[in-house]
Amino acid sequence: MKKNNGFIESAMRNHGVTLFIILLLIIVGIWGLIKMPKQEFPFFTIRQGVIVGLYPGATSSQVEEQLAKPLEQFLFTYKEVKKSKTYTMSRNGVVYAMVELEDDVNNKDEVWSKIKHGLTNFKNQLPTGVLAVIANDDFGDTSALMISLQSDSRSYRELENYLETLEGKLRRIESVSNLRRFGIQKEQISVYLDRNLLSAYGIDYKTLGTNLFAQGFTTITGTIETETQNLPVYIAPVFDSEKEVGEYTATPMEK
């Protein structure tokens, strides 16, 4: 019994039409490949974020009862928050809230702006020991580029000046949204005192240090000693150049 293969038989008999259809499909496929929108770093919405609450001195159970649960209740008041994927993790002195927005949320910045604004009022309802409740929603940037500066002949100050120039040029690029510095070496200015000159002026080095500190001169506040290292601990610097240090150093001597 002969099988009914009319379509195949027709294609074989009218091979010219078949070749024309195949050629047409190839042309359409090539045209679609050329016109297809393509991006090396395609944009898509990151709907996840994290909220960190700091409660120093509290145990994990205290953090759970006094901070984590109220924080969950606060987050669930927003209809844009996906309750099934939002949860908290309590530790001694800290809580992490992993937040995910609903799939139909396209403008995540607007939603997170409302949440951050609400957190300001929410913190006033927490125990006084809670230092901060911070929301972070920008860790999901889809693309990043690291640029390093290195030199065997330039100082850290010169490299930092080059870095500032580079940052100024990068900020002009519309696609650049955030610039961060890593590995910056803090400059240290060492001041050596001549005990003979101090004696000639009748100045004690402790008195000199007190006068300098009163005028804003900051020094190391202590050291951390380990088996292999002795690390100085600094507070935030006030002076930006040797010239400023020299001017402040000269002031007590002139008096």
Short mmCIF file of N, CA, C and O in Angstrom, two decimals, residues 167-240:
data_model
loop_
_atom_site.label_atom_id
_atom_site.label_comp_id
_atom_site.label_asym_id
_atom_site.label_seq_id
_atom_site.Cartn_x
_atom_site.Cartn_y
_atom_site.Cartn_z
N GLU A 167 40.14 59.98 36.96
CA GLU A 167 38.75 59.97 37.41
C GLU A 167 37.96 61.11 36.78
O GLU A 167 36.79 60.94 36.41
N GLY A 168 38.58 62.30 36.66
CA GLY A 168 37.89 63.42 36.03
C GLY A 168 37.50 63.13 34.59
O GLY A 168 36.43 63.55 34.13
N LYS A 169 38.36 62.39 33.87
CA LYS A 169 38.04 62.05 32.49
C LYS A 169 37.00 60.94 32.41
O LYS A 169 36.13 60.94 31.52
N LEU A 170 37.08 59.98 33.33
CA LEU A 170 36.12 58.87 33.30
C LEU A 170 34.71 59.35 33.64
O LEU A 170 33.72 58.79 33.14
N ARG A 171 34.58 60.35 34.50
CA ARG A 171 33.26 60.83 34.89
C ARG A 171 32.52 61.46 33.73
O ARG A 171 31.30 61.60 33.78
N ARG A 172 33.23 61.86 32.70
CA ARG A 172 32.58 62.46 31.53
C ARG A 172 31.90 61.41 30.65
O ARG A 172 31.12 61.76 29.77
N ILE A 173 32.21 60.15 30.87
CA ILE A 173 31.59 59.07 30.09
C ILE A 173 30.20 58.79 30.67
O ILE A 173 30.06 58.53 31.86
N GLU A 174 29.18 58.85 29.84
CA GLU A 174 27.81 58.72 30.31
C GLU A 174 27.53 57.36 30.94
O GLU A 174 26.74 57.25 31.86
N SER A 175 28.16 56.31 30.45
CA SER A 175 27.88 54.97 30.96
C SER A 175 28.56 54.69 32.29
O SER A 175 28.28 53.67 32.92
N VAL A 176 29.45 55.56 32.75
CA VAL A 176 30.13 55.38 34.03
C VAL A 176 29.26 56.00 35.12
O VAL A 176 28.96 57.19 35.09
N SER A 177 28.87 55.18 36.10
CA SER A 177 27.98 55.65 37.15
C SER A 177 28.64 55.74 38.51
O SER A 177 28.21 56.50 39.36
N ASN A 178 29.70 54.95 38.74
CA ASN A 178 30.29 54.91 40.07
C ASN A 178 31.78 54.63 39.97
O ASN A 178 32.20 53.74 39.24
N LEU A 179 32.56 55.41 40.70
CA LEU A 179 34.00 55.22 40.74
C LEU A 179 34.42 55.01 42.19
O LEU A 179 34.03 55.77 43.07
N ARG A 180 35.23 53.99 42.41
CA ARG A 180 35.71 53.69 43.76
C ARG A 180 37.20 53.45 43.73
O ARG A 180 37.73 52.90 42.77
N ARG A 181 37.85 53.87 44.81
CA ARG A 181 39.30 53.70 44.92
C ARG A 181 39.61 52.54 45.87
O ARG A 181 38.98 52.40 46.91
N PHE A 182 40.60 51.77 45.49
CA PHE A 182 41.07 50.67 46.33
C PHE A 182 42.60 50.70 46.37
O PHE A 182 43.25 51.04 45.37
N GLY A 183 43.14 50.35 47.54
CA GLY A 183 44.58 50.22 47.66
C GLY A 183 45.33 51.53 47.82
O GLY A 183 46.54 51.58 47.60
N ILE A 184 44.62 52.62 48.16
CA ILE A 184 45.29 53.90 48.34
C ILE A 184 46.18 53.84 49.58
O ILE A 184 45.74 53.44 50.67
N GLN A 185 47.43 54.24 49.43
CA GLN A 185 48.38 54.26 50.53
C GLN A 185 48.33 55.63 51.21
O GLN A 185 48.53 56.66 50.56
N LYS A 186 48.03 55.64 52.50
CA LYS A 186 47.98 56.91 53.23
C LYS A 186 49.39 57.45 53.43
O LYS A 186 50.31 56.73 53.80
N GLU A 187 49.50 58.75 53.19
CA GLU A 187 50.80 59.38 53.32
C GLU A 187 51.12 59.62 54.80
O GLU A 187 50.24 59.98 55.58
N GLN A 188 52.37 59.41 55.14
CA GLN A 188 52.83 59.61 56.51
C GLN A 188 53.95 60.63 56.53
O GLN A 188 54.92 60.52 55.78
N ILE A 189 53.79 61.65 57.35
CA ILE A 189 54.81 62.69 57.51
C ILE A 189 55.45 62.52 58.88
O ILE A 189 54.78 62.57 59.90
N SER A 190 56.76 62.31 58.90
CA SER A 190 57.49 62.11 60.15
C SER A 190 58.16 63.42 60.56
O SER A 190 58.83 64.07 59.74
N VAL A 191 57.97 63.83 61.79
CA VAL A 191 58.56 65.05 62.34
C VAL A 191 59.55 64.63 63.42
O VAL A 191 59.18 63.95 64.39
N TYR A 192 60.82 65.00 63.26
CA TYR A 192 61.87 64.65 64.22
C TYR A 192 62.23 65.89 65.05
O TYR A 192 62.44 66.98 64.50
N LEU A 193 62.27 65.73 66.34
CA LEU A 193 62.53 66.84 67.25
C LEU A 193 63.99 66.84 67.67
O LEU A 193 64.57 65.79 68.00
N ASP A 194 64.60 68.02 67.66
CA ASP A 194 65.98 68.20 68.12
C ASP A 194 65.93 68.58 69.60
O ASP A 194 65.50 69.68 69.96
N ARG A 195 66.34 67.68 70.44
CA ARG A 195 66.25 67.92 71.89
C ARG A 195 67.12 69.11 72.32
O ARG A 195 66.79 69.82 73.26
N ASN A 196 68.24 69.32 71.61
CA ASN A 196 69.09 70.45 71.98
C ASN A 196 68.38 71.77 71.72
O ASN A 196 68.44 72.70 72.55
N LEU A 197 67.69 71.87 70.57
CA LEU A 197 66.95 73.09 70.28
C LEU A 197 65.78 73.27 71.24
O LEU A 197 65.48 74.39 71.66
N LEU A 198 65.12 72.17 71.59
CA LEU A 198 64.03 72.27 72.55
C LEU A 198 64.54 72.78 73.89
O LEU A 198 63.89 73.61 74.55
N SER A 199 65.70 72.28 74.29
CA SER A 199 66.27 72.74 75.56
C SER A 199 66.66 74.22 75.47
O SER A 199 66.50 74.98 76.43
N ALA A 200 67.17 74.64 74.31
CA ALA A 200 67.56 76.04 74.14
C ALA A 200 66.36 76.97 74.24
O ALA A 200 66.46 78.08 74.78
N TYR A 201 65.24 76.54 73.72
CA TYR A 201 64.03 77.34 73.80
C TYR A 201 63.28 77.13 75.12
O TYR A 201 62.30 77.81 75.39
N GLY A 202 63.75 76.18 75.91
CA GLY A 202 63.07 75.90 77.16
C GLY A 202 61.70 75.27 76.99
O GLY A 202 60.78 75.54 77.76
N ILE A 203 61.60 74.42 75.98
CA ILE A 203 60.31 73.78 75.66
C ILE A 203 60.43 72.29 75.89
O ILE A 203 61.38 71.64 75.41
N ASP A 204 59.49 71.72 76.60
CA ASP A 204 59.43 70.28 76.80
C ASP A 204 58.68 69.66 75.63
O ASP A 204 57.71 70.22 75.11
N TYR A 205 59.12 68.46 75.20
CA TYR A 205 58.48 67.85 74.03
C TYR A 205 57.02 67.51 74.29
O TYR A 205 56.19 67.50 73.37
N LYS A 206 56.67 67.24 75.53
CA LYS A 206 55.25 66.99 75.84
C LYS A 206 54.43 68.26 75.68
O LYS A 206 53.30 68.23 75.18
N THR A 207 55.01 69.39 76.12
CA THR A 207 54.32 70.67 75.95
C THR A 207 54.14 70.99 74.48
O THR A 207 53.08 71.46 74.04
N LEU A 208 55.19 70.72 73.68
CA LEU A 208 55.09 70.96 72.24
C LEU A 208 54.02 70.09 71.61
O LEU A 208 53.22 70.55 70.79
N GLY A 209 53.99 68.82 72.00
CA GLY A 209 52.96 67.93 71.46
C GLY A 209 51.57 68.37 71.83
O GLY A 209 50.64 68.30 71.02
N THR A 210 51.39 68.87 73.06
CA THR A 210 50.08 69.35 73.49
C THR A 210 49.65 70.56 72.67
O THR A 210 48.49 70.67 72.25
N ASN A 211 50.59 71.49 72.42
CA ASN A 211 50.26 72.68 71.63
C ASN A 211 49.91 72.32 70.19
O ASN A 211 48.97 72.87 69.60
N LEU A 212 50.67 71.39 69.63
CA LEU A 212 50.38 70.97 68.26
C LEU A 212 49.03 70.28 68.17
O LEU A 212 48.25 70.50 67.23
N PHE A 213 48.74 69.43 69.15
CA PHE A 213 47.45 68.72 69.14
C PHE A 213 46.29 69.70 69.29
O PHE A 213 45.23 69.52 68.68
N ALA A 214 46.49 70.76 70.08
CA ALA A 214 45.43 71.75 70.27
C ALA A 214 45.14 72.51 68.99
O ALA A 214 44.03 73.02 68.80
N GLN A 215 46.12 72.60 68.09
CA GLN A 215 45.94 73.31 66.83
C GLN A 215 45.51 72.40 65.69
O GLN A 215 45.42 72.82 64.55
N GLY A 216 45.26 71.14 66.00
CA GLY A 216 44.75 70.22 64.98
C GLY A 216 45.74 69.22 64.47
O GLY A 216 45.45 68.45 63.56
N PHE A 217 46.95 69.18 65.02
CA PHE A 217 47.97 68.22 64.59
C PHE A 217 47.66 66.87 65.21
O PHE A 217 47.58 66.74 66.42
N THR A 218 47.43 65.86 64.37
CA THR A 218 47.08 64.53 64.86
C THR A 218 48.24 63.58 64.65
O THR A 218 48.92 63.60 63.63
N THR A 219 48.46 62.75 65.62
CA THR A 219 49.53 61.75 65.54
C THR A 219 48.93 60.37 65.74
O THR A 219 47.72 60.21 65.81
N ILE A 220 49.80 59.37 65.86
CA ILE A 220 49.30 58.02 66.09
C ILE A 220 48.66 57.96 67.47
O ILE A 220 49.08 58.63 68.41
N THR A 221 47.63 57.16 67.57
CA THR A 221 46.91 57.03 68.84
C THR A 221 47.27 55.76 69.59
O THR A 221 46.75 55.53 70.68
N GLY A 222 48.14 54.96 69.04
CA GLY A 222 48.54 53.72 69.70
C GLY A 222 49.14 52.76 68.69
O GLY A 222 49.31 53.08 67.52
N THR A 223 49.44 51.57 69.15
CA THR A 223 50.02 50.56 68.28
C THR A 223 49.38 49.20 68.56
O THR A 223 48.86 48.96 69.66
N ILE A 224 49.43 48.35 67.55
CA ILE A 224 48.98 46.96 67.68
C ILE A 224 50.19 46.07 67.50
O ILE A 224 50.82 46.08 66.43
N GLU A 225 50.53 45.34 68.52
CA GLU A 225 51.72 44.51 68.47
C GLU A 225 51.34 43.06 68.24
O GLU A 225 50.45 42.53 68.89
N THR A 226 52.00 42.44 67.27
CA THR A 226 51.84 41.02 66.99
C THR A 226 53.19 40.35 67.11
O THR A 226 54.20 40.99 67.43
N GLU A 227 53.24 39.07 66.83
CA GLU A 227 54.50 38.34 66.93
C GLU A 227 55.50 38.79 65.87
O GLU A 227 56.71 38.71 66.09
N THR A 228 55.00 39.27 64.74
CA THR A 228 55.91 39.63 63.64
C THR A 228 55.88 41.10 63.29
O THR A 228 56.77 41.58 62.58
N GLN A 229 54.86 41.86 63.76
CA GLN A 229 54.73 43.25 63.33
C GLN A 229 54.34 44.14 64.51
O GLN A 229 53.77 43.68 65.50
N ASN A 230 54.67 45.42 64.35
CA ASN A 230 54.25 46.45 65.30
C ASN A 230 53.57 47.54 64.48
O ASN A 230 54.23 48.38 63.86
N LEU A 231 52.23 47.53 64.44
CA LEU A 231 51.47 48.38 63.53
C LEU A 231 50.95 49.61 64.25
O LEU A 231 50.27 49.49 65.29
N PRO A 232 51.24 50.83 63.73
CA PRO A 232 50.69 52.04 64.34
C PRO A 232 49.22 52.22 63.99
O PRO A 232 48.78 51.81 62.91
N VAL A 233 48.47 52.81 64.89
CA VAL A 233 47.05 53.09 64.68
C VAL A 233 46.89 54.60 64.55
O VAL A 233 47.30 55.35 65.44
N TYR A 234 46.31 55.04 63.43
CA TYR A 234 46.15 56.47 63.17
C TYR A 234 44.67 56.85 63.24
O TYR A 234 43.79 56.03 62.99
N ILE A 235 44.45 58.12 63.54
CA ILE A 235 43.11 58.68 63.41
C ILE A 235 43.07 59.52 62.15
O ILE A 235 44.08 59.68 61.48
N ALA A 236 41.92 60.05 61.80
CA ALA A 236 41.77 60.74 60.53
C ALA A 236 42.74 61.91 60.43
O ALA A 236 42.83 62.73 61.35
N PRO A 237 43.49 62.02 59.33
CA PRO A 237 44.46 63.10 59.19
C PRO A 237 43.77 64.44 58.95
O PRO A 237 42.68 64.51 58.42
N VAL A 238 44.46 65.51 59.34
CA VAL A 238 43.95 66.86 59.16
C VAL A 238 44.77 67.62 58.12
O VAL A 238 44.26 68.44 57.38
N PHE A 239 46.08 67.34 58.03
CA PHE A 239 46.97 68.07 57.16
C PHE A 239 47.11 67.35 55.83
O PHE A 239 47.14 66.14 55.76
N ASP A 240 47.22 68.15 54.75
CA ASP A 240 47.32 67.61 53.41
C ASP A 240 48.70 67.76 52.79
O ASP A 240 48.95 67.21 51.72
#
